[in-house]
CSV table of C-alpha atoms in Angstrom, one decimal:
chain,number,residue,atom,x,y,z
A,7,PRO,CA,0.0,-49.8,-111.0
A,8,VAL,CA,1.9,-50.5,-114.3
A,9,GLY,CA,0.2,-47.5,-116.0
A,10,ALA,CA,1.0,-45.3,-113.0
A,11,GLY,CA,4.5,-46.5,-113.1
A,12,LEU,CA,4.8,-45.6,-116.8
A,13,LEU,CA,3.4,-42.2,-116.1
A,14,ALA,CA,5.9,-41.6,-113.3
A,15,ALA,CA,8.7,-42.8,-115.6
A,16,THR,CA,7.5,-40.3,-118.3
A,17,CYS,CA,7.4,-37.5,-115.7
A,18,ALA,CA,11.0,-38.5,-114.7
A,19,ARG,CA,12.2,-38.1,-118.3
A,20,VAL,CA,10.4,-34.7,-118.4
A,21,ALA,CA,12.2,-33.7,-115.2
A,22,LEU,CA,15.5,-34.7,-116.8
A,23,LEU,CA,14.8,-32.6,-119.8
A,24,ALA,CA,13.9,-29.7,-117.5
A,25,GLN,CA,17.3,-30.2,-115.8
A,26,GLU,CA,15.7,-31.2,-112.4
A,27,PRO,CA,17.7,-34.2,-111.4
A,28,ALA,CA,16.4,-34.5,-107.9
A,29,GLU,CA,12.8,-34.5,-109.2
A,30,ALA,CA,13.8,-37.1,-111.9
A,31,ARG,CA,15.3,-39.4,-109.2
A,32,ARG,CA,12.1,-39.1,-107.1
A,33,ARG,CA,9.9,-39.9,-110.1
A,34,PHE,CA,12.1,-42.8,-111.2
A,35,ALA,CA,12.0,-44.3,-107.7
A,36,LEU,CA,8.2,-44.0,-107.7
A,37,ALA,CA,8.0,-45.6,-111.1
A,38,LEU,CA,10.0,-48.6,-109.9
A,39,ARG,CA,7.9,-48.9,-106.7
A,40,LEU,CA,4.8,-49.0,-108.9
A,41,ALA,CA,6.2,-51.3,-111.6
A,42,PRO,CA,9.2,-53.1,-110.0
A,43,GLY,CA,11.9,-54.3,-112.4
A,44,GLU,CA,10.6,-52.4,-115.4
A,45,PRO,CA,13.6,-52.5,-117.7
A,46,THR,CA,13.0,-49.4,-119.7
A,47,THR,CA,12.7,-47.3,-116.5
A,48,GLN,CA,15.8,-48.9,-115.0
A,49,LEU,CA,17.9,-48.4,-118.1
A,50,THR,CA,16.7,-44.8,-118.5
A,51,TRP,CA,17.5,-44.0,-114.9
A,52,ALA,CA,20.8,-45.8,-115.1
A,53,ALA,CA,21.8,-43.8,-118.2
A,54,ALA,CA,20.8,-40.5,-116.4
A,55,GLU,CA,22.9,-41.4,-113.4
A,56,LEU,CA,25.9,-42.3,-115.6
A,57,ALA,CA,25.6,-39.0,-117.4
A,58,ALA,CA,25.5,-37.2,-114.1
A,59,GLY,CA,28.7,-39.0,-112.9
A,60,ASN,CA,27.0,-41.2,-110.4
A,61,GLU,CA,28.7,-44.4,-111.6
A,62,ARG,CA,27.9,-46.5,-108.5
A,63,ARG,CA,24.2,-45.9,-108.7
A,64,ALA,CA,24.3,-46.4,-112.5
A,65,ALA,CA,26.1,-49.7,-112.0
A,66,GLU,CA,23.4,-50.8,-109.4
A,67,LEU,CA,20.6,-50.0,-111.8
A,68,TYR,CA,22.3,-51.6,-114.8
A,69,GLU,CA,23.1,-54.7,-112.8
A,70,ALA,CA,19.5,-55.0,-111.7
A,71,THR,CA,18.5,-55.0,-115.4
A,72,THR,CA,20.8,-57.7,-116.6
A,73,GLY,CA,18.2,-60.3,-116.1
A,74,ALA,CA,15.5,-58.5,-118.2
A,75,PRO,CA,13.3,-60.7,-120.4
A,76,ALA,CA,14.3,-59.0,-123.7
A,77,ALA,CA,17.7,-59.6,-125.1
A,78,ARG,CA,18.0,-56.0,-126.2
A,79,ASP,CA,17.4,-54.8,-122.7
A,80,ARG,CA,20.0,-57.3,-121.3
A,81,TYR,CA,22.5,-56.2,-123.9
A,82,LEU,CA,22.0,-52.5,-123.0
A,83,ALA,CA,22.3,-53.3,-119.3
A,84,TRP,CA,25.5,-55.3,-119.7
A,85,LEU,CA,27.0,-52.6,-122.0
A,86,GLY,CA,26.1,-49.8,-119.5
A,87,LEU,CA,27.4,-51.8,-116.6
A,88,GLY,CA,30.7,-52.2,-118.5
A,89,VAL,CA,30.9,-48.4,-118.9
A,90,ALA,CA,30.0,-47.8,-115.2
A,91,ARG,CA,32.5,-50.3,-113.9
A,92,GLY,CA,35.2,-49.0,-116.3
A,93,ARG,CA,34.6,-45.5,-114.8
A,94,LEU,CA,34.9,-47.0,-111.3
A,95,HIS,CA,38.3,-48.4,-112.3
A,96,ASP,CA,37.0,-51.9,-112.1
A,97,ARG,CA,38.7,-53.2,-115.2
A,98,PRO,CA,37.9,-56.9,-114.6
A,99,GLY,CA,34.3,-56.1,-113.9
A,100,ALA,CA,34.1,-53.9,-117.0
A,101,GLU,CA,35.5,-56.7,-119.1
A,102,GLN,CA,33.2,-59.3,-117.6
A,103,ALA,CA,30.2,-57.0,-118.4
A,104,TYR,CA,31.3,-56.3,-122.0
A,105,ARG,CA,31.8,-60.1,-122.5
A,106,ALA,CA,28.3,-60.7,-121.2
A,107,ALA,CA,27.0,-58.1,-123.6
A,108,ALA,CA,28.6,-59.9,-126.5
A,109,LYS,CA,27.3,-63.2,-125.3
A,110,THR,CA,23.8,-61.7,-125.1
A,111,ARG,CA,24.2,-60.8,-128.8
A,112,GLY,CA,25.2,-64.4,-129.6
A,113,LEU,CA,28.8,-63.5,-130.4
A,114,ALA,CA,31.5,-66.1,-129.8
A,115,ALA,CA,34.5,-65.1,-127.8
A,116,ALA,CA,36.9,-65.6,-130.7
A,117,GLY,CA,34.6,-64.4,-133.4
A,118,PRO,CA,35.6,-61.8,-136.0
A,119,PRO,CA,35.8,-58.3,-134.6
A,120,GLU,CA,33.8,-57.0,-137.6
A,121,GLN,CA,30.7,-58.8,-136.3
A,122,VAL,CA,30.8,-57.0,-132.9
A,123,PRO,CA,28.5,-54.0,-132.6
A,124,PRO,CA,30.3,-50.7,-133.0
A,125,GLU,CA,29.7,-49.5,-129.4
A,126,LEU,CA,31.1,-52.8,-128.1
A,127,GLN,CA,34.1,-52.7,-130.5
A,128,PHE,CA,35.1,-49.3,-129.2
A,129,ASN,CA,34.4,-49.8,-125.5
A,130,LEU,CA,35.9,-53.3,-125.2
A,131,GLY,CA,38.8,-52.4,-127.5
A,132,VAL,CA,39.7,-49.3,-125.4
A,133,LEU,CA,39.5,-51.4,-122.2
A,134,LEU,CA,41.6,-54.2,-123.5
A,135,ALA,CA,44.2,-51.8,-124.8
A,136,THR,CA,45.0,-50.9,-121.1
A,137,PHE,CA,45.8,-54.6,-120.3
A,138,THR,CA,49.4,-55.9,-120.5
A,139,ASP,CA,48.6,-59.4,-121.6
A,140,PRO,CA,49.6,-59.8,-125.3
A,141,ALA,CA,46.4,-61.7,-126.2
A,142,ASP,CA,44.2,-58.9,-124.7
A,143,ARG,CA,46.3,-56.3,-126.6
A,144,ALA,CA,45.9,-58.3,-129.9
A,145,GLU,CA,42.2,-58.5,-129.4
A,146,ALA,CA,42.1,-54.8,-128.7
A,147,ARG,CA,43.9,-54.1,-131.9
A,148,GLY,CA,41.4,-56.1,-133.9
A,149,LEU,CA,38.4,-54.4,-132.3
A,150,LEU,CA,39.9,-50.9,-132.6
A,151,GLN,CA,40.8,-51.5,-136.3
A,152,ALA,CA,37.3,-52.8,-137.0
A,153,TYR,CA,35.7,-49.7,-135.3
A,154,ALA,CA,38.1,-47.3,-137.1
A,155,ALA,CA,37.2,-48.9,-140.5
A,156,ARG,CA,33.5,-48.3,-140.1
A,157,PRO,CA,32.4,-45.5,-142.5
A,158,GLU,CA,29.8,-44.4,-139.9
A,159,ALA,CA,32.2,-44.3,-137.0
A,160,ASP,CA,32.2,-41.2,-134.8
A,161,GLU,CA,35.2,-39.1,-135.7
A,162,LEU,CA,36.4,-38.5,-132.1
A,163,ARG,CA,36.2,-42.1,-131.4
A,164,ARG,CA,38.0,-43.0,-134.6
A,165,LEU,CA,40.8,-40.7,-133.6
A,166,ARG,CA,41.0,-42.3,-130.2
A,167,CYS,CA,41.2,-45.7,-131.9
A,168,ARG,CA,44.0,-44.6,-134.1
A,169,GLN,CA,45.9,-43.2,-131.1
A,170,LEU,CA,45.5,-46.4,-129.2
A,171,LEU,CA,46.5,-48.5,-132.3
A,172,LEU,CA,49.8,-46.4,-132.5
A,173,GLU,CA,50.4,-47.1,-128.8
A,174,LEU,CA,49.7,-50.8,-129.2
A,175,SER,CA,52.1,-51.1,-132.1
A,176,GLU,CA,55.0,-49.7,-130.0
């Protein structure tokens, strides 16, 4: 069943590449029936649902993967769950998911922002910038500054960081 599940998951990815989302969903569902809880399948399906704008389904799939055996899978699940909840306008839920992602990486709550992975610096920084609490806004500044200082940072995200930093300084 596990081999058949992997084959179904591969067929689902091919269906995504062929821009056949209904077929991809059918294959992903089959893959998870054959190999329940397979984290790679769940994460891939969740990312596809998120990209398609189906945030609720993506959140369900990401949440189901937060207990995966591998720390890397748990980190990706929490990170994706944060994005999905953020898009669903669940700011506390998004923050909780991002904090859990950081904890999965062994990062302390008050640790230096430079140690936070870039995708978490950006996502958590942008989220915290929308809060009114001064401590949250100060943390947002640190995370956004750390992301903007990265030489390999995405230019559009770097510009968004700079814009938010200007807003936070007002």
